[in-house]
Amino acid sequence: MLRALICASALAIPLSAAAFTASDLNRLCTKTDIASRSACAAYIEGAADGVFNTIDAIGGTTGPRVGQYFCLPADARSQQLTDAVRRYIAENPNVAGYNASTAISLGLGKAFPCKTGS
């Protein structure tokens, strides 16, 4: 019986998993409690770091390169990243259904584009 319950649980997990969308991220980021604000900022920073490291692994991110979505200044603050992403989502309602990390990449690319020839 326990084995059947474990198997049923394992099969149910993938069916209930859904992508975290730009709309979900925006809802999280509009909440005013400290936990939600921290989670919003951490998600954006983590996704930005993940995108940066993925691109680095497939071709590098030192200076503007093909495929590099954004170039963050060394002194960029968490709130600047959050504001940039939220502004992008608000100005581009068509991205609401995109994966949140895609919207983050696009938003940061708009706010912090790489300068050519750097």
Coordinates of N, CA and C in Angstrom, one line a residue:
M1 N 0.8 -1.2 0.0 CA 0.0 0.0 0.0 C 0.9 1.3 0.0
L2 N 1.9 1.2 0.8 CA 2.8 2.4 0.9 C 3.5 2.6 -0.5
R3 N 3.9 1.5 -1.1 CA 4.5 1.6 -2.4 C 3.6 2.3 -3.4
A4 N 2.3 1.9 -3.4 CA 1.4 2.5 -4.3 C 1.2 4.0 -4.1
L5 N 1.2 4.3 -2.8 CA 1.0 5.7 -2.4 C 2.2 6.6 -2.9
I6 N 3.4 6.0 -2.7 CA 4.6 6.7 -3.2 C 4.6 6.9 -4.7
C7 N 4.3 5.8 -5.4 CA 4.2 5.9 -6.9 C 3.2 6.9 -7.3
A8 N 2.0 6.9 -6.7 CA 1.0 7.9 -7.1 C 1.4 9.3 -6.8
S9 N 2.1 9.5 -5.7 CA 2.6 10.8 -5.4 C 3.7 11.3 -6.4
A10 N 4.5 10.4 -6.8 CA 5.6 10.7 -7.7 C 5.0 11.1 -9.1
L11 N 4.0 10.4 -9.5 CA 3.3 10.7 -10.7 C 2.5 12.0 -10.7
A12 N 2.0 12.4 -9.5 CA 1.2 13.6 -9.4 C 2.1 14.9 -9.4
I13 N 3.3 14.8 -9.0 CA 4.1 16.0 -8.9 C 4.3 16.7 -10.2
P14 N 4.8 16.0 -11.3 CA 5.0 16.7 -12.5 C 3.7 17.3 -13.1
L15 N 2.6 16.7 -12.8 CA 1.3 17.2 -13.3 C 0.9 18.5 -12.7
S16 N 1.4 18.7 -11.4 CA 1.0 19.9 -10.7 C 2.0 21.0 -10.9
A17 N 3.2 20.7 -11.4 CA 4.2 21.7 -11.6 C 3.9 22.6 -12.8
A18 N 4.1 23.9 -12.6 CA 3.8 24.9 -13.6 C 5.0 25.9 -13.6
A19 N 5.2 26.5 -14.8 CA 6.3 27.5 -14.9 C 5.9 28.7 -14.1
F20 N 6.9 29.3 -13.5 CA 6.7 30.6 -12.8 C 6.7 31.7 -13.9
T21 N 5.6 32.4 -14.1 CA 5.5 33.3 -15.2 C 5.9 34.7 -14.8
A22 N 6.0 35.6 -15.8 CA 6.2 37.0 -15.6 C 5.1 37.6 -14.8
S23 N 3.9 37.1 -15.0 CA 2.7 37.6 -14.3 C 2.8 37.2 -12.8
D24 N 3.2 35.9 -12.6 CA 3.4 35.4 -11.2 C 4.5 36.3 -10.5
L25 N 5.6 36.5 -11.2 CA 6.6 37.3 -10.6 C 6.1 38.7 -10.3
N26 N 5.4 39.4 -11.2 CA 4.9 40.7 -10.9 C 3.9 40.7 -9.7
R27 N 3.1 39.7 -9.6 CA 2.2 39.6 -8.5 C 3.0 39.5 -7.2
L28 N 4.0 38.7 -7.2 CA 4.9 38.6 -6.0 C 5.5 39.9 -5.7
C29 N 6.0 40.6 -6.7 CA 6.8 41.8 -6.5 C 5.9 43.0 -6.1
T30 N 4.6 42.9 -6.3 CA 3.7 44.0 -5.9 C 3.2 43.9 -4.4
K31 N 3.5 42.8 -3.8 CA 3.2 42.6 -2.4 C 4.1 43.5 -1.6
T32 N 3.6 43.9 -0.4 CA 4.4 44.9 0.4 C 5.0 44.3 1.6
D33 N 4.7 43.0 1.9 CA 5.3 42.4 3.1 C 6.8 42.1 2.8
I34 N 7.6 42.1 3.9 CA 9.1 42.0 3.7 C 9.4 40.6 3.1
A35 N 8.8 39.6 3.4 CA 9.1 38.2 2.9 C 8.9 38.2 1.4
S36 N 7.8 38.8 0.9 CA 7.5 38.8 -0.5 C 8.5 39.7 -1.3
R37 N 8.8 40.9 -0.7 CA 9.7 41.8 -1.3 C 11.1 41.2 -1.4
S38 N 11.5 40.4 -0.4 CA 12.8 39.8 -0.4 C 12.8 38.6 -1.4
A39 N 11.7 37.9 -1.5 CA 11.6 36.8 -2.4 C 11.7 37.3 -3.9
C40 N 11.0 38.4 -4.1 CA 11.0 39.0 -5.4 C 12.4 39.4 -5.8
A41 N 13.1 40.1 -5.0 CA 14.4 40.6 -5.3 C 15.4 39.4 -5.4
A42 N 15.3 38.4 -4.6 CA 16.1 37.2 -4.7 C 15.9 36.4 -5.9
Y43 N 14.6 36.3 -6.4 CA 14.3 35.6 -7.6 C 14.9 36.3 -8.8
I44 N 14.8 37.6 -8.8 CA 15.3 38.4 -9.9 C 16.9 38.3 -10.0
E45 N 17.5 38.5 -8.8 CA 18.9 38.4 -8.8 C 19.4 37.0 -9.1
G46 N 18.7 36.0 -8.6 CA 19.1 34.6 -8.9 C 19.0 34.3 -10.4
A47 N 17.9 34.7 -11.0 CA 17.7 34.5 -12.4 C 18.7 35.2 -13.3
A48 N 19.0 36.5 -12.9 CA 20.0 37.3 -13.6 C 21.3 36.6 -13.5
D49 N 21.7 36.1 -12.4 CA 23.0 35.4 -12.2 C 23.0 34.1 -13.0
G50 N 21.9 33.4 -13.0 CA 21.8 32.1 -13.8 C 21.9 32.4 -15.3
V51 N 21.2 33.4 -15.8 CA 21.3 33.7 -17.2 C 22.8 34.1 -17.5
F52 N 23.4 35.0 -16.7 CA 24.7 35.4 -17.0 C 25.7 34.2 -17.0
N53 N 25.6 33.3 -16.0 CA 26.5 32.2 -15.9 C 26.2 31.2 -17.1
T54 N 25.0 31.0 -17.5 CA 24.7 30.1 -18.6 C 25.4 30.7 -19.9
I55 N 25.2 32.0 -20.1 CA 25.8 32.6 -21.3 C 27.3 32.5 -21.2
D56 N 27.9 32.7 -20.1 CA 29.3 32.6 -19.9 C 29.8 31.2 -20.2
A57 N 29.0 30.2 -19.9 CA 29.4 28.8 -20.1 C 29.3 28.5 -21.6
I58 N 28.5 29.2 -22.4 CA 28.4 28.8 -23.8 C 29.1 29.8 -24.7
G59 N 29.8 30.8 -24.2 CA 30.5 31.7 -25.1 C 31.1 32.9 -24.4
G60 N 30.8 33.1 -23.2 CA 31.5 34.3 -22.6 C 30.6 35.5 -22.4
T61 N 30.9 36.2 -21.4 CA 30.1 37.5 -21.1 C 31.0 38.6 -20.8
T62 N 32.3 38.5 -21.1 CA 33.2 39.7 -20.9 C 33.0 40.6 -22.0
G63 N 32.3 41.7 -21.8 CA 32.0 42.7 -22.8 C 30.8 42.2 -23.7
P64 N 30.3 43.0 -24.5 CA 29.2 42.6 -25.3 C 29.5 41.5 -26.3
R65 N 28.8 40.5 -26.2 CA 29.0 39.3 -27.2 C 27.6 38.9 -27.7
V66 N 27.7 38.2 -28.7 CA 26.4 37.6 -29.3 C 25.7 36.8 -28.2
G67 N 24.5 37.0 -28.0 CA 23.7 36.2 -27.1 C 23.7 36.8 -25.7
Q68 N 24.5 37.9 -25.4 CA 24.5 38.4 -24.1 C 23.3 39.4 -24.0
Y69 N 22.5 39.1 -23.0 CA 21.2 39.9 -22.9 C 21.4 41.2 -22.2
F70 N 22.3 41.3 -21.2 CA 22.4 42.5 -20.4 C 23.8 42.6 -19.9
C71 N 24.2 43.9 -19.5 CA 25.5 44.1 -18.9 C 25.2 45.0 -17.7
L72 N 25.2 44.4 -16.5 CA 24.9 45.1 -15.3 C 26.1 45.9 -14.9
P73 N 25.9 47.2 -14.5 CA 27.0 47.9 -13.9 C 27.5 47.3 -12.6
A74 N 28.7 47.5 -12.3 CA 29.3 46.9 -11.0 C 28.5 47.4 -9.8
D75 N 28.0 48.6 -9.8 CA 27.3 49.2 -8.7 C 25.8 49.1 -8.7
A76 N 25.3 48.2 -9.6 CA 23.8 48.0 -9.7 C 23.3 47.4 -8.3
R77 N 22.2 48.0 -7.9 CA 21.6 47.6 -6.6 C 20.3 46.7 -6.9
S78 N 20.0 45.9 -6.0 CA 18.9 45.0 -6.1 C 17.6 45.7 -6.5
Q79 N 17.3 46.9 -5.9 CA 16.1 47.6 -6.2 C 16.1 48.1 -7.6
Q80 N 17.2 48.4 -8.2 CA 17.3 48.9 -9.6 C 16.9 47.7 -10.5
L81 N 17.4 46.5 -10.2 CA 17.0 45.4 -11.0 C 15.6 45.1 -10.9
T82 N 15.0 45.1 -9.7 CA 13.6 44.8 -9.5 C 12.8 45.9 -10.3
D83 N 13.1 47.2 -10.1 CA 12.4 48.2 -10.8 C 12.4 48.1 -12.3
A84 N 13.6 47.7 -12.8 CA 13.7 47.5 -14.3 C 12.9 46.4 -14.8
V85 N 12.8 45.3 -14.1 CA 12.0 44.1 -14.5 C 10.5 44.5 -14.4
R86 N 10.1 45.1 -13.3 CA 8.7 45.4 -13.2 C 8.2 46.4 -14.2
R87 N 9.1 47.4 -14.5 CA 8.8 48.4 -15.5 C 8.6 47.7 -16.9
Y88 N 9.5 46.8 -17.2 CA 9.4 46.1 -18.5 C 8.1 45.3 -18.6
I89 N 7.8 44.5 -17.6 CA 6.6 43.7 -17.6 C 5.4 44.7 -17.7
A90 N 5.3 45.8 -17.0 CA 4.2 46.7 -17.1 C 4.1 47.3 -18.5
E91 N 5.2 47.6 -19.1 CA 5.2 48.3 -20.5 C 5.0 47.3 -21.6
N92 N 5.1 46.0 -21.3 CA 5.0 44.9 -22.3 C 4.1 43.8 -21.8
P93 N 2.8 44.1 -21.8 CA 1.8 43.1 -21.2 C 1.8 41.8 -22.0
N94 N 2.4 41.7 -23.2 CA 2.4 40.5 -23.9 C 3.4 39.5 -23.3
V95 N 4.3 39.9 -22.4 CA 5.2 39.0 -21.8 C 4.6 38.3 -20.5
A96 N 3.4 38.7 -20.1 CA 2.8 38.1 -18.9 C 2.9 36.6 -18.8
G97 N 2.7 35.9 -19.9 CA 2.8 34.5 -19.9 C 4.1 33.9 -20.1
Y98 N 5.1 34.7 -20.4 CA 6.5 34.2 -20.5 C 7.0 33.6 -19.2
N99 N 8.0 32.8 -19.3 CA 8.7 32.3 -18.2 C 9.3 33.5 -17.5
A100 N 9.3 33.5 -16.2 CA 9.8 34.7 -15.4 C 11.2 35.0 -15.7
S101 N 12.1 34.0 -15.9 CA 13.5 34.3 -16.2 C 13.7 34.9 -17.5
T102 N 12.8 34.6 -18.5 CA 12.8 35.2 -19.8 C 12.5 36.7 -19.7
A103 N 11.4 37.0 -18.9 CA 11.0 38.4 -18.7 C 12.1 39.2 -18.0
I104 N 12.8 38.5 -17.1 CA 13.9 39.2 -16.3 C 15.0 39.5 -17.3
S105 N 15.4 38.6 -18.1 CA 16.5 38.8 -19.1 C 16.1 40.0 -20.1
L106 N 14.9 40.0 -20.5 CA 14.4 41.0 -21.4 C 14.4 42.4 -20.7
G107 N 13.9 42.4 -19.5 CA 13.8 43.6 -18.8 C 15.1 44.2 -18.4
L108 N 16.1 43.4 -18.0 CA 17.4 43.8 -17.7 C 18.1 44.3 -19.0
G109 N 17.9 43.6 -20.1 CA 18.5 44.0 -21.3 C 18.0 45.3 -21.8
K110 N 16.8 45.6 -21.5 CA 16.2 47.0 -21.9 C 16.9 48.0 -21.0
A111 N 17.0 47.8 -19.7 CA 17.5 48.8 -18.8 C 19.0 48.9 -18.8
F112 N 19.7 47.7 -19.0 CA 21.1 47.7 -18.9 C 21.7 47.0 -20.2
P113 N 21.5 47.7 -21.3 CA 22.0 47.1 -22.5 C 23.6 47.1 -22.6
C114 N 24.1 46.1 -23.3 CA 25.6 46.1 -23.4 C 25.9 47.1 -24.5
K115 N 27.0 47.8 -24.2 CA 27.5 48.9 -25.1 C 28.4 48.2 -26.1
T116 N 28.3 48.4 -27.4 CA 29.1 47.8 -28.3 C 30.5 48.5 -28.3
G117 N 31.5 47.7 -28.5 CA 32.9 48.2 -28.5 C 33.5 48.4 -27.1
S118 N 32.8 47.9 -26.1 CA 33.3 48.1 -24.7 C 34.4 47.1 -24.4

